[in-house]
PDB file of C-alpha atoms in Angstrom:
ATOM      1  CA  GLU A 458      11.775  16.263  13.921  1.00  0.00           C
ATOM      2  CA  LEU A 459      10.423  15.311  10.483  1.00  0.00           C
ATOM      3  CA  VAL A 460      12.114  11.913  10.742  1.00  0.00           C
ATOM      4  CA  LYS A 461      10.443  11.352  14.138  1.00  0.00           C
ATOM      5  CA  ASP A 462       7.007  12.252  12.763  1.00  0.00           C
ATOM      6  CA  TYR A 463       7.335   9.920   9.791  1.00  0.00           C
ATOM      7  CA  GLN A 464       8.764   7.154  11.976  1.00  0.00           C
ATOM      8  CA  ALA A 465       5.691   7.368  14.221  1.00  0.00           C
ATOM      9  CA  ILE A 466       3.423   6.941  11.182  1.00  0.00           C
ATOM     10  CA  ALA A 467       5.585   4.093   9.874  1.00  0.00           C
ATOM     11  CA  ASP A 468       5.383   2.310  13.229  1.00  0.00           C
ATOM     12  CA  LYS A 469       1.588   2.632  13.156  1.00  0.00           C
ATOM     13  CA  ILE A 470       1.194   0.932   9.759  1.00  0.00           C
ATOM     14  CA  LYS A 471       4.185  -1.451   9.746  1.00  0.00           C
ATOM     15  CA  ASN A 472       3.127  -4.822   8.281  1.00  0.00           C
ATOM     16  CA  LYS A 473      -0.522  -3.750   8.434  1.00  0.00           C
ATOM     17  CA  VAL A 474      -2.797  -5.696   6.088  1.00  0.00           C
ATOM     18  CA  TYR A 475      -5.026  -3.700   3.733  1.00  0.00           C
ATOM     19  CA  THR A 476      -7.680  -5.784   1.985  1.00  0.00           C
ATOM     20  CA  PHE A 477      -8.753  -5.289  -1.627  1.00  0.00           C
ATOM     21  CA  THR A 478     -11.062  -7.228  -3.933  1.00  0.00           C
ATOM     22  CA  LEU A 479     -10.903  -8.083  -7.628  1.00  0.00           C
ATOM     23  CA  ASN A 480     -13.696  -9.249  -9.876  1.00  0.00           C
ATOM     24  CA  VAL A 481     -12.899 -12.704 -11.218  1.00  0.00           C
ATOM     25  CA  GLY A 482     -14.556 -14.405 -14.176  1.00  0.00           C
ATOM     26  CA  ALA A 483     -15.744 -18.007 -14.392  1.00  0.00           C
ATOM     27  CA  ASN A 484     -12.344 -19.051 -15.743  1.00  0.00           C
ATOM     28  CA  GLY A 485     -10.583 -17.603 -12.674  1.00  0.00           C
ATOM     29  CA  LYS A 486      -9.099 -14.669 -14.601  1.00  0.00           C
ATOM     30  CA  ALA A 487      -9.188 -11.330 -12.777  1.00  0.00           C
ATOM     31  CA  PHE A 488     -10.682  -8.232 -14.358  1.00  0.00           C
ATOM     32  CA  GLY A 489      -8.509  -5.186 -13.773  1.00  0.00           C
ATOM     33  CA  SER A 490      -5.857  -4.759 -11.110  1.00  0.00           C
ATOM     34  CA  ILE A 491      -5.117  -3.031  -7.828  1.00  0.00           C
ATOM     35  CA  THR A 492      -3.404   0.304  -8.523  1.00  0.00           C
ATOM     36  CA  LYS A 493      -1.278   2.750  -6.571  1.00  0.00           C
ATOM     37  CA  THR A 494      -4.340   5.014  -6.414  1.00  0.00           C
ATOM     38  CA  GLU A 495      -6.313   2.328  -4.559  1.00  0.00           C
ATOM     39  CA  ILE A 496      -3.401   1.863  -2.140  1.00  0.00           C
ATOM     40  CA  LEU A 497      -3.323   5.637  -1.553  1.00  0.00           C
ATOM     41  CA  ILE A 498      -7.077   5.695  -0.869  1.00  0.00           C
ATOM     42  CA  ALA A 499      -6.760   2.869   1.680  1.00  0.00           C
ATOM     43  CA  LEU A 500      -3.865   4.584   3.447  1.00  0.00           C
ATOM     44  CA  ASN A 501      -5.667   7.928   3.353  1.00  0.00           C
ATOM     45  CA  ALA A 502      -8.674   6.314   5.064  1.00  0.00           C
ATOM     46  CA  ASP A 503      -6.210   5.238   7.762  1.00  0.00           C
ATOM     47  CA  GLY A 504      -5.055   8.850   8.198  1.00  0.00           C
ATOM     48  CA  VAL A 505      -1.833   8.441   6.202  1.00  0.00           C
ATOM     49  CA  LYS A 506      -1.264  11.079   3.513  1.00  0.00           C
ATOM     50  CA  LEU A 507       1.076  10.068   0.687  1.00  0.00           C
ATOM     51  CA  GLU A 508       2.019  10.844  -2.878  1.00  0.00           C
ATOM     52  CA  LYS A 509       2.144   8.082  -5.526  1.00  0.00           C
ATOM     53  CA  ASN A 510       5.923   8.411  -5.833  1.00  0.00           C
ATOM     54  CA  GLN A 511       6.289   7.417  -2.159  1.00  0.00           C
ATOM     55  CA  ILE A 512       4.993   3.931  -2.993  1.00  0.00           C
ATOM     56  CA  LYS A 513       8.076   1.864  -3.892  1.00  0.00           C
ATOM     57  CA  ASP A 514       8.538  -1.772  -4.936  1.00  0.00           C
ATOM     58  CA  PHE A 515       4.989  -1.860  -6.262  1.00  0.00           C
ATOM     59  CA  PRO A 516       4.263  -5.255  -7.833  1.00  0.00           C
ATOM     60  CA  SER A 517       1.765  -5.815 -10.611  1.00  0.00           C
ATOM     61  CA  ILE A 518      -1.355  -6.799  -8.640  1.00  0.00           C
ATOM     62  CA  LYS A 519      -3.643  -8.688 -10.992  1.00  0.00           C
ATOM     63  CA  SER A 520      -4.478 -11.825  -9.015  1.00  0.00           C
ATOM     64  CA  VAL A 521      -5.560 -13.028  -5.597  1.00  0.00           C
ATOM     65  CA  GLY A 522      -2.852 -13.182  -2.932  1.00  0.00           C
ATOM     66  CA  ASP A 523      -0.787 -11.130  -0.507  1.00  0.00           C
ATOM     67  CA  TYR A 524       1.659  -8.524  -1.809  1.00  0.00           C
ATOM     68  CA  THR A 525       4.313  -6.605   0.108  1.00  0.00           C
ATOM     69  CA  ILE A 526       4.415  -2.914  -0.744  1.00  0.00           C
ATOM     70  CA  THR A 527       7.134  -0.562   0.455  1.00  0.00           C
ATOM     71  CA  ILE A 528       6.218   2.982   1.435  1.00  0.00           C
ATOM     72  CA  GLN A 529       9.094   5.465   1.576  1.00  0.00           C
ATOM     73  CA  PHE A 530       8.072   8.601   3.440  1.00  0.00           C
ATOM     74  CA  ILE A 531      11.513  10.207   3.221  1.00  0.00           C
ATOM     75  CA  LYS A 532      15.002   8.840   2.547  1.00  0.00           C
ATOM     76  CA  GLU A 533      15.480   7.821   6.196  1.00  0.00           C
ATOM     77  CA  VAL A 534      12.034   6.289   6.822  1.00  0.00           C
ATOM     78  CA  SER A 535      10.363   3.445   4.938  1.00  0.00           C
ATOM     79  CA  VAL A 536       7.892   0.727   5.918  1.00  0.00           C
ATOM     80  CA  ASP A 537       6.273  -2.345   4.402  1.00  0.00           C
ATOM     81  CA  ILE A 538       2.528  -2.895   4.287  1.00  0.00           C
ATOM     82  CA  ILE A 539       0.603  -5.884   2.960  1.00  0.00           C
ATOM     83  CA  ALA A 540      -2.033  -5.689   0.222  1.00  0.00           C
ATOM     84  CA  SER A 541      -4.262  -8.732   0.579  1.00  0.00           C
ATOM     85  CA  VAL A 542      -6.316  -9.322  -2.565  1.00  0.00           C
ATOM     86  CA  ASN A 543      -9.457 -11.451  -2.486  1.00  0.00           C
ATOM     87  CA  VAL A 544     -12.156 -12.425  -4.983  1.00  0.00           C
ATOM     88  CA  LYS A 545     -15.159 -10.100  -5.114  1.00  0.00           C
TER      89      LYS A 545
END
């Protein structure tokens, strides 16, 4: 039953694109980075409750681009989402 519940959530957000912005200076260098906390906030706003340790394969997000992030709800259920980072 738990697997079914998590699979339903995973199906809802599979390959969904979440958009974030970074401040970028005149030289094109980004200030700061996108963190797991910001990913959690975006997912929470979408009705998905997670813990930080459920975010796997988390790349260092310090520049503009698209990043694949793996969410592992439980051992049997994982899903990829996309973090799309733009200039603020």
